Coordinates of C-alpha atoms in Angstrom, one line a residue:
Chain A
M265 CA 2.4 1.4 158.3
P266 CA 2.7 -1.7 156.2
E267 CA 6.3 -2.6 155.4
H268 CA 5.6 -2.9 151.6
L269 CA 5.0 0.8 151.3
P270 CA 7.7 2.8 149.6
Q271 CA 10.4 4.1 151.9
P272 CA 13.3 6.5 151.5
A273 CA 16.7 5.0 151.2
I274 CA 18.9 5.8 154.2
V275 CA 22.4 6.3 152.7
L276 CA 25.4 6.2 155.0
V277 CA 28.2 7.9 153.2
R278 CA 31.7 6.6 154.1
P279 CA 30.7 5.5 157.6
Q280 CA 33.7 4.7 159.9
M281 CA 32.8 2.5 162.9
G282 CA 30.9 -0.7 162.4
E283 CA 29.2 -0.2 165.7
N284 CA 27.7 3.0 164.3
I285 CA 26.4 1.3 161.2
G286 CA 24.7 -1.3 163.5
A287 CA 23.2 1.4 165.7
A288 CA 21.9 3.2 162.6
A289 CA 20.2 0.0 161.5
R290 CA 18.5 -0.3 164.9
A291 CA 17.4 3.4 164.8
M292 CA 16.0 2.8 161.3
L293 CA 14.0 -0.3 162.3
N294 CA 12.7 1.5 165.4
F295 CA 10.6 3.6 163.0
G296 CA 10.0 1.0 160.3
L297 CA 12.8 2.0 157.8
E298 CA 14.6 -0.9 156.2
R299 CA 16.3 0.4 153.1
M300 CA 20.0 1.0 153.9
R301 CA 22.7 1.9 151.4
L302 CA 26.3 2.0 152.3
V303 CA 28.9 4.1 150.4
A304 CA 32.5 3.0 150.8
P305 CA 32.4 1.9 154.5
R306 CA 35.9 2.5 155.9
D307 CA 36.3 -1.0 157.4
G308 CA 34.9 -2.9 154.5
W309 CA 31.6 -4.9 154.3
P310 CA 30.2 -7.0 155.8
N311 CA 31.5 -5.8 159.2
P312 CA 31.1 -8.1 162.3
A313 CA 31.0 -5.1 164.7
A314 CA 28.0 -3.8 162.8
T315 CA 26.2 -7.1 163.0
A316 CA 26.9 -7.5 166.7
M317 CA 25.5 -4.0 167.4
A318 CA 22.5 -4.3 165.1
S319 CA 21.2 -7.3 167.1
G320 CA 17.5 -7.6 166.3
A321 CA 17.9 -5.3 163.3
G322 CA 20.4 -7.5 161.5
R323 CA 18.0 -8.0 158.5
V324 CA 18.5 -4.3 157.7
L325 CA 22.2 -4.9 157.3
D326 CA 21.7 -8.2 155.4
R327 CA 19.7 -6.3 152.8
A328 CA 21.9 -3.2 152.7
G329 CA 23.2 -2.1 149.3
L330 CA 26.9 -1.5 149.0
Y331 CA 28.3 1.2 146.6
P332 CA 31.8 2.4 145.9
D333 CA 30.7 6.0 145.5
L334 CA 27.8 8.3 146.3
G335 CA 26.9 8.8 142.7
G336 CA 26.1 5.1 142.3
A337 CA 24.1 4.9 145.6
I338 CA 21.7 7.6 144.5
S339 CA 21.6 7.1 140.7
D340 CA 17.9 5.9 140.8
C341 CA 16.7 8.7 143.1
T342 CA 14.8 11.8 141.9
Y343 CA 15.0 13.7 145.2
V344 CA 18.0 13.6 147.5
L345 CA 18.3 15.1 151.0
A346 CA 21.6 15.8 152.8
T347 CA 21.7 15.9 156.6
T348 CA 24.1 18.4 157.9
A349 CA 24.7 20.1 161.3
R350 CA 25.8 23.4 160.0
M351 CA 25.1 25.8 157.2
R352 CA 27.5 25.4 154.2
G353 CA 27.2 28.6 152.3
L354 CA 25.7 26.5 149.5
T355 CA 22.7 28.0 147.9
K356 CA 20.3 25.2 148.6
P357 CA 17.0 24.9 150.6
V358 CA 17.5 24.1 154.2
L359 CA 14.6 22.1 155.7
S360 CA 13.5 21.2 159.2
P361 CA 13.2 17.4 159.7
E362 CA 9.4 17.8 159.8
R363 CA 9.3 19.7 156.5
A364 CA 11.8 17.4 154.9
M365 CA 9.7 14.3 155.7
Q366 CA 6.5 16.0 154.5
I367 CA 8.2 16.7 151.2
T368 CA 9.5 13.1 151.1
R369 CA 6.1 11.7 151.8
E370 CA 4.5 13.8 149.0
K371 CA 7.2 12.9 146.5
M372 CA 7.0 9.2 147.3
Q373 CA 3.3 9.2 147.0
A374 CA 3.8 10.7 143.6
G375 CA 6.1 7.7 142.7
E376 CA 9.5 9.4 143.2
K377 CA 12.4 7.7 144.8
V378 CA 14.0 9.6 147.7
A379 CA 17.4 9.2 149.4
I380 CA 18.5 10.7 152.7
L381 CA 22.3 11.1 153.1
F382 CA 24.2 10.9 156.4
G383 CA 27.9 11.7 156.5
P384 CA 30.8 10.0 158.3
E385 CA 30.9 10.3 162.1
R386 CA 33.6 12.9 162.6
A387 CA 33.3 15.4 159.8
G388 CA 29.9 14.9 158.3
L389 CA 29.2 15.2 154.5
E390 CA 31.7 16.9 152.3
N391 CA 30.5 19.9 150.3
E392 CA 31.0 17.8 147.2
D393 CA 28.4 15.3 148.7
V394 CA 26.0 18.0 149.6
A395 CA 26.2 19.5 146.1
R396 CA 24.5 16.3 144.8
A397 CA 21.5 16.8 147.0
N398 CA 18.3 18.7 146.2
A399 CA 18.0 20.1 149.7
I400 CA 19.6 20.1 153.1
V401 CA 18.0 18.8 156.3
S402 CA 19.2 20.3 159.6
V403 CA 18.0 19.2 163.0
P404 CA 17.2 22.2 165.2
V405 CA 19.7 21.4 168.0
N406 CA 20.9 23.6 170.8
P407 CA 23.6 25.7 169.0
D408 CA 25.7 25.6 172.2
F409 CA 25.7 21.8 172.2
P410 CA 24.9 20.4 168.7
S411 CA 26.7 17.0 169.1
L412 CA 24.3 14.4 167.6
N413 CA 25.9 11.1 166.6
L414 CA 25.1 9.2 163.4
A415 CA 22.5 6.9 164.9
Q416 CA 20.8 9.7 166.8
C417 CA 20.5 11.7 163.6
V418 CA 19.0 8.6 161.8
L419 CA 16.7 8.1 164.8
L420 CA 15.3 11.7 164.6
L421 CA 14.7 11.5 160.8
G422 CA 13.1 8.1 161.2
Y423 CA 10.8 9.5 164.0
E424 CA 9.7 12.3 161.7
W425 CA 9.2 9.9 158.8
R426 CA 6.9 7.7 160.9
R427 CA 5.2 10.8 162.4
Q428 CA 4.3 11.9 158.8
N429 CA 3.3 8.4 157.6
A430 CA 1.8 6.4 160.5
Q431 CA -1.5 7.5 161.8
V432 CA -0.1 8.6 165.1
I433 CA -2.9 9.1 167.7
A434 CA -2.3 12.3 169.6
E435 CA -4.3 11.4 172.7
Q436 CA -6.3 8.4 173.8
T437 CA -7.1 6.7 177.1
D438 CA -6.7 3.0 177.6
L439 CA -9.9 2.1 179.5
G440 CA -9.0 -1.6 179.9
K441 CA -12.3 -3.5 180.5
T442 CA -14.3 -0.5 181.7
I443 CA -16.0 2.4 180.0
W444 CA -16.6 6.1 180.9
A445 CA -19.4 6.7 183.4
T446 CA -22.5 8.3 182.1
A447 CA -23.9 11.6 183.4
G448 CA -26.7 9.5 184.9
E449 CA -24.3 7.3 186.8
I450 CA -22.4 10.4 188.1
D451 CA -25.7 12.0 189.2
H452 CA -26.7 8.8 191.0
L453 CA -23.3 8.8 192.7
A454 CA -23.7 12.4 193.7
Q455 CA -27.1 11.8 195.2
N456 CA -25.9 8.7 197.1
Y457 CA -23.1 10.7 198.7
E458 CA -25.3 13.7 199.4
T459 CA -28.0 11.6 201.2
T460 CA -25.5 9.6 203.3
L461 CA -23.2 12.5 204.1
D462 CA -26.3 14.5 205.1
Q463 CA -27.3 11.7 207.5
A464 CA -23.7 11.7 208.8
G465 CA -23.9 15.4 209.5
F466 CA -21.3 16.4 206.9
F467 CA -23.1 19.4 205.5
F468 CA -22.6 21.8 208.5
P469 CA -23.2 24.6 209.3
P470 CA -26.6 24.7 207.6
E471 CA -26.0 28.1 205.9
K472 CA -23.0 26.6 204.1
A473 CA -24.7 23.3 203.2
A474 CA -26.0 24.3 199.7
N475 CA -22.5 25.6 198.7
M476 CA -20.8 22.4 200.0
Q477 CA -23.2 20.3 198.0
T478 CA -22.5 22.3 194.8
N479 CA -18.8 21.9 195.4
L480 CA -19.1 18.2 195.8
R481 CA -21.3 17.9 192.7
N482 CA -18.7 19.9 190.8
L483 CA -15.9 17.6 192.0
W484 CA -17.7 14.5 190.7
S485 CA -18.4 16.0 187.3
R486 CA -14.9 17.4 186.9
M487 CA -13.3 14.0 187.3
P488 CA -13.0 11.7 184.3
L489 CA -14.6 8.8 186.1
T490 CA -15.1 5.3 184.7
R491 CA -17.9 2.9 185.6
V492 CA -15.4 1.0 187.7
D493 CA -14.4 4.2 189.5
V494 CA -18.0 5.0 190.3
Q495 CA -18.6 1.5 191.6
M496 CA -15.6 1.8 193.9
L497 CA -16.8 5.2 195.2
H498 CA -20.2 3.6 195.9
G499 CA -18.4 0.8 197.7
I500 CA -16.4 3.1 199.9
L501 CA -19.5 4.8 201.1
R502 CA -21.4 1.5 201.6
Q503 CA -18.6 0.2 203.7
M504 CA -18.4 3.3 205.8
V505 CA -22.1 3.0 206.5
R506 CA -21.7 -0.7 207.5
W507 CA -18.8 0.2 209.8
K508 CA -20.9 2.8 211.5
H509 CA -23.6 0.3 212.2
R510 CA -21.3 -2.5 213.3
D511 CA -21.1 -3.3 217.0
D512 CA -17.4 -3.1 217.5
Chain B
M63 CA 15.2 29.6 173.3
P64 CA 16.9 31.5 176.1
E65 CA 18.1 29.1 178.9
H66 CA 16.3 31.0 181.6
L67 CA 12.9 30.0 180.3
P68 CA 11.0 27.4 182.4
Q69 CA 11.8 23.9 181.4
P70 CA 10.3 20.5 182.4
A71 CA 12.3 18.4 184.9
I72 CA 13.7 15.3 183.3
V73 CA 13.4 12.6 186.0
L74 CA 15.4 9.4 185.7
V75 CA 13.8 6.9 187.9
R76 CA 16.2 4.3 189.4
P77 CA 18.7 4.5 186.5
Q78 CA 21.2 1.6 186.3
M79 CA 24.3 2.3 184.2
G80 CA 26.2 5.6 184.8
E81 CA 26.9 5.6 181.0
N82 CA 23.2 5.9 180.3
I83 CA 22.8 8.8 182.8
G84 CA 25.6 10.6 181.0
A85 CA 24.1 9.9 177.6
A86 CA 20.8 11.2 178.8
A87 CA 22.4 14.4 179.9
R88 CA 23.9 14.8 176.5
A89 CA 20.6 14.1 174.8
M90 CA 18.9 16.7 177.1
L91 CA 21.5 19.4 176.3
N92 CA 21.3 18.7 172.6
F93 CA 17.8 20.3 172.8
G94 CA 18.5 22.8 175.5
L95 CA 17.1 20.9 178.5
E96 CA 19.2 21.2 181.7
R97 CA 17.0 20.2 184.6
M98 CA 17.8 16.6 185.5
R99 CA 16.5 14.8 188.6
L100 CA 17.7 11.4 189.7
V101 CA 15.7 9.0 191.8
A102 CA 17.8 6.4 193.6
P103 CA 20.4 5.7 190.9
R104 CA 21.6 2.1 191.3
D105 CA 25.3 2.8 191.6
G106 CA 25.1 5.8 193.8
W107 CA 25.9 9.5 193.0
P108 CA 28.0 11.1 191.7
N109 CA 29.0 8.4 189.2
P110 CA 32.3 8.7 187.4
A111 CA 31.0 6.7 184.4
A112 CA 28.2 9.2 184.0
T113 CA 30.6 12.1 184.1
A114 CA 32.9 10.5 181.5
M115 CA 30.0 9.8 179.1
A116 CA 28.4 13.3 179.6
S117 CA 31.6 15.0 178.4
G118 CA 30.5 18.5 177.3
A119 CA 27.1 18.1 179.1
G120 CA 28.8 17.7 182.5
R121 CA 27.0 20.7 183.9
V122 CA 23.7 19.0 183.5
L123 CA 25.0 16.3 185.9
D124 CA 26.6 18.8 188.3
R125 CA 23.2 20.5 188.8
A126 CA 21.1 17.3 188.9
G127 CA 18.9 16.9 191.9
L128 CA 19.2 13.6 193.9
Y129 CA 16.1 12.1 195.5
P130 CA 15.6 8.8 197.5
D131 CA 12.2 8.2 196.0
L132 CA 9.9 9.4 193.2
G133 CA 7.5 11.1 195.5
G134 CA 10.2 13.5 196.6
A135 CA 11.4 14.1 193.1
I136 CA 8.1 15.4 191.8
S137 CA 6.6 16.9 195.0
D138 CA 6.7 20.4 193.5
C139 CA 5.2 19.5 190.1
T140 CA 1.6 20.0 189.1
Y141 CA 1.7 17.9 186.0
V142 CA 3.7 14.7 185.6
L143 CA 4.2 12.7 182.4
A144 CA 5.4 9.0 182.4
T145 CA 7.2 7.7 179.4
T146 CA 6.3 4.0 178.7
A147 CA 6.8 1.7 175.7
R148 CA 3.7 -0.3 176.3
M149 CA 0.1 0.2 177.4
R150 CA -0.4 -0.6 181.0
G151 CA -4.1 -1.2 181.4
L152 CA -4.1 1.9 183.6
T153 CA -7.0 4.3 182.9
K154 CA -4.9 7.3 182.0
P155 CA -4.5 9.5 178.9
V156 CA -1.8 8.2 176.5
L157 CA -0.2 11.1 174.5
S158 CA 2.0 11.2 171.5
P159 CA 5.3 13.0 172.2
E160 CA 4.1 15.9 170.1
R161 CA 0.8 16.3 172.0
A162 CA 2.6 15.8 175.4
M163 CA 5.1 18.6 174.6
Q164 CA 2.2 20.9 173.4
I165 CA 0.5 20.3 176.8
T166 CA 3.8 20.8 178.6
R167 CA 4.4 24.1 176.9
E168 CA 0.9 25.3 177.6
K169 CA 1.0 24.4 181.3
M170 CA 4.5 25.9 181.8
Q171 CA 3.4 29.1 180.1
A172 CA 0.5 29.2 182.7
G173 CA 3.2 28.9 185.5
E174 CA 2.8 25.2 186.2
K175 CA 5.8 22.9 186.9
V176 CA 6.1 19.8 184.8
A177 CA 8.1 16.6 185.2
I178 CA 8.8 13.9 182.6
L179 CA 9.6 10.4 184.1
F180 CA 11.9 7.9 182.4
G181 CA 12.2 4.4 183.9
P182 CA 15.2 2.1 184.5
E183 CA 16.9 0.7 181.4
R184 CA 15.6 -2.8 181.5
A185 CA 12.1 -2.8 182.8
G186 CA 10.9 0.7 182.5
L187 CA 8.7 2.4 185.0
E188 CA 6.7 0.3 187.5
N189 CA 2.9 0.6 187.4
E190 CA 3.3 2.2 190.9
D191 CA 5.4 4.9 189.3
V192 CA 3.0 5.4 186.4
A193 CA 0.1 5.7 188.9
R194 CA 1.7 9.0 190.1
A195 CA 1.6 10.5 186.6
N196 CA -1.2 12.6 185.1
A197 CA -0.6 11.1 181.7
I198 CA 1.5 8.6 179.8
V199 CA 3.7 9.5 176.8
S200 CA 4.3 6.8 174.3
V201 CA 6.7 7.1 171.3
P202 CA 5.1 5.7 168.2
V203 CA 7.8 3.1 167.4
N204 CA 7.6 0.2 165.1
P205 CA 5.6 -2.4 167.1
D206 CA 7.9 -5.2 165.7
F207 CA 11.0 -3.5 166.9
P208 CA 10.3 -1.0 169.8
S209 CA 13.8 -1.1 171.4
L210 CA 14.5 2.5 172.3
N211 CA 17.2 3.0 174.9
L212 CA 17.0 5.6 177.8
A213 CA 19.0 8.3 176.0
Q214 CA 17.1 7.8 172.8
C215 CA 13.8 8.3 174.6
V216 CA 15.1 11.4 176.3
L217 CA 16.4 12.6 172.9
L218 CA 13.0 12.2 171.2
L219 CA 11.2 14.0 173.9
G220 CA 13.8 16.8 173.9
Y221 CA 13.4 17.1 170.2
E222 CA 9.7 17.5 170.5
W223 CA 10.1 20.0 173.4
R224 CA 12.4 22.2 171.2
R225 CA 10.1 21.8 168.2
Q226 CA 7.2 23.1 170.3
N227 CA 9.3 25.9 171.9
A228 CA 12.0 27.2 169.5
Q229 CA 11.0 29.0 166.4
V230 CA 12.0 26.2 164.1
I231 CA 12.1 27.5 160.5
A232 CA 10.6 24.9 158.2
E233 CA 12.3 26.0 155.1
Q234 CA 14.9 28.6 154.1
T235 CA 17.7 28.9 151.6
D236 CA 21.2 30.1 152.6
L237 CA 22.0 32.6 149.9
G238 CA 25.5 33.3 151.2
K239 CA 26.7 36.6 149.7
T240 CA 24.3 36.5 146.7
I241 CA 20.6 37.3 146.2
W242 CA 17.9 35.8 144.0
A243 CA 18.0 36.9 140.4
T244 CA 15.2 39.3 139.3
A245 CA 12.8 38.5 136.5
G246 CA 14.6 41.3 134.5
E247 CA 18.0 39.6 135.0
I248 CA 16.5 36.2 133.9
D249 CA 14.9 37.8 130.8
H250 CA 18.3 39.4 129.9
L251 CA 20.0 36.0 130.3
A252 CA 17.3 34.3 128.1
Q253 CA 17.8 37.0 125.4
N254 CA 21.6 36.6 125.5
Y255 CA 21.4 32.8 125.0
E256 CA 18.7 33.1 122.3
T257 CA 20.7 35.6 120.3
T258 CA 24.0 33.7 120.5
L259 CA 22.5 30.3 120.1
D260 CA 20.7 31.6 117.0
Q261 CA 24.0 32.8 115.6
A262 CA 25.5 29.3 116.4
G263 CA 22.7 27.6 114.5
F264 CA 21.2 25.9 117.6
F265 CA 17.5 26.6 116.7
F266 CA 17.2 24.1 113.9
P267 CA 15.1 23.0 112.0
P268 CA 13.4 26.4 111.5
E269 CA 9.8 25.0 112.1
K270 CA 10.9 23.9 115.6
A271 CA 12.7 27.1 116.5
A272 CA 9.9 28.8 118.3
N273 CA 9.1 25.8 120.4
M274 CA 12.8 25.3 121.3
Q275 CA 13.0 29.0 122.3
T276 CA 9.9 28.6 124.5
N277 CA 11.4 25.5 126.2
L278 CA 14.6 27.3 126.9
R279 CA 12.8 30.3 128.3
N280 CA 10.8 27.9 130.5
L281 CA 14.0 26.2 131.7
W282 CA 15.5 29.5 132.9
S283 CA 12.3 30.7 134.7
R284 CA 11.8 27.3 136.3
M285 CA 15.2 27.4 138.0
P286 CA 15.7 29.2 141.3
L287 CA 18.6 31.2 140.0
T288 CA 20.7 33.6 142.0
R289 CA 22.5 36.6 140.6
V290 CA 25.8 34.7 140.9
D291 CA 24.2 31.8 138.9
V292 CA 23.1 34.2 136.2
Q293 CA 26.6 35.8 136.0
M294 CA 28.1 32.3 135.7
L295 CA 25.7 31.4 132.9
H296 CA 26.5 34.6 131.0
G297 CA 30.2 33.8 131.5
I298 CA 29.9 30.3 130.1
L299 CA 28.3 31.7 126.9
R300 CA 30.9 34.6 126.6
Q301 CA 33.7 32.1 126.8
M302 CA 32.2 29.8 124.2
V303 CA 32.0 32.8 121.8
R304 CA 35.6 33.7 122.6
W305 CA 36.7 30.1 121.9
K306 CA 34.9 30.1 118.6
H307 CA 36.7 33.2 117.5
R308 CA 40.1 32.1 118.7
D309 CA 42.6 31.0 116.1
D310 CA 43.6 27.6 117.6

């Protein structure tokens, strides 16, 4: 996700503790978001406590826009999302974070500017703030314990933003310097074990031998073996044969 | 998501700060996870700093299992996930949080027991720990700023767990005590405005009147209006008419 791509603005409305502003900056940068806007931070701006907490994410704070009121902070935006923990009785679409970031991606791809509003730590956004938004985003927390803090809420939206925008690979295996074994290599391994184990008297009693061989073949083919794994399994067998023939 | 449903065990391996154990308990409970297992916490157990931080999530700590080593903590589990920030050169599937929680849901529905491992704050899991896992989970963070803390990592996995398990509604609108206006009500509103605005001389010049009426009709039908909205719009017009005919 190249950083020059359009991003939604993360708007912290009347944030209180500088530490929380710094933690929000870190949460943003964790998922590649760098556009912060601050509306009337309680303790003024800049705020040394925010800078100390932001640590490696200080550049997000350095570039943050400062606004006296919410209207000014979102005046250039065509789509505004308000994050809230609870329903407000306001007639407005309530979106899951996933759906909200899908819509955000689509709107930004069409050239729109999007803002996501986060309220003050204690009380959250006022209804007057929410009334300026096109839709509400609500994180589906446990209703018996819905206590997300500001930076956690930013983190979850950032995660969904990145999930919708970066090409997240669902599943891959790091093979290091090896590659998956071919069916031919697996077959060769199976034959080697069968021959040697037969000599060692493993397939006993005779009436069960065929079934035991099938089970062993099945074991090899069920495993996701790499070429290195196959070489190690050959090596184990070779060493057992050497040991058998050694004089000690 | 009823609490008696099976849940994965959240295994904190050699956690250091009690505060982080408490914050992890809160993050778990935010998304309905209550099964914590602790492997050799550095400062012993119970830990007052953990209890103080957990606050409303204290019951997660009260019920946490304590184990001297990782082997004991996962001995009853058939599928083990290891969360890591970086690739390890271990030949093992690496899953996105979404894919990992899909697999977890499927396995638990089939009666399996699943554990998710989180490493110590500074260094994360050792390769020896990761070697005990069936797969790795890696959060797709910004590679230039991948600094998730323990509780944030637990929070994101908990969020994905709940997203896969709770019936999260993507989009809904809270209508409060009202309902959406019908097409008939919208049509009646449009006619009322047309008639009154025509009397007021709004549709001028005459050659543009038809087009202006169409645009106004289009405005009403494009809006997602509720019955309460329609009543308010009628009220606005009625009051403007009264004002016109008042003597002041």
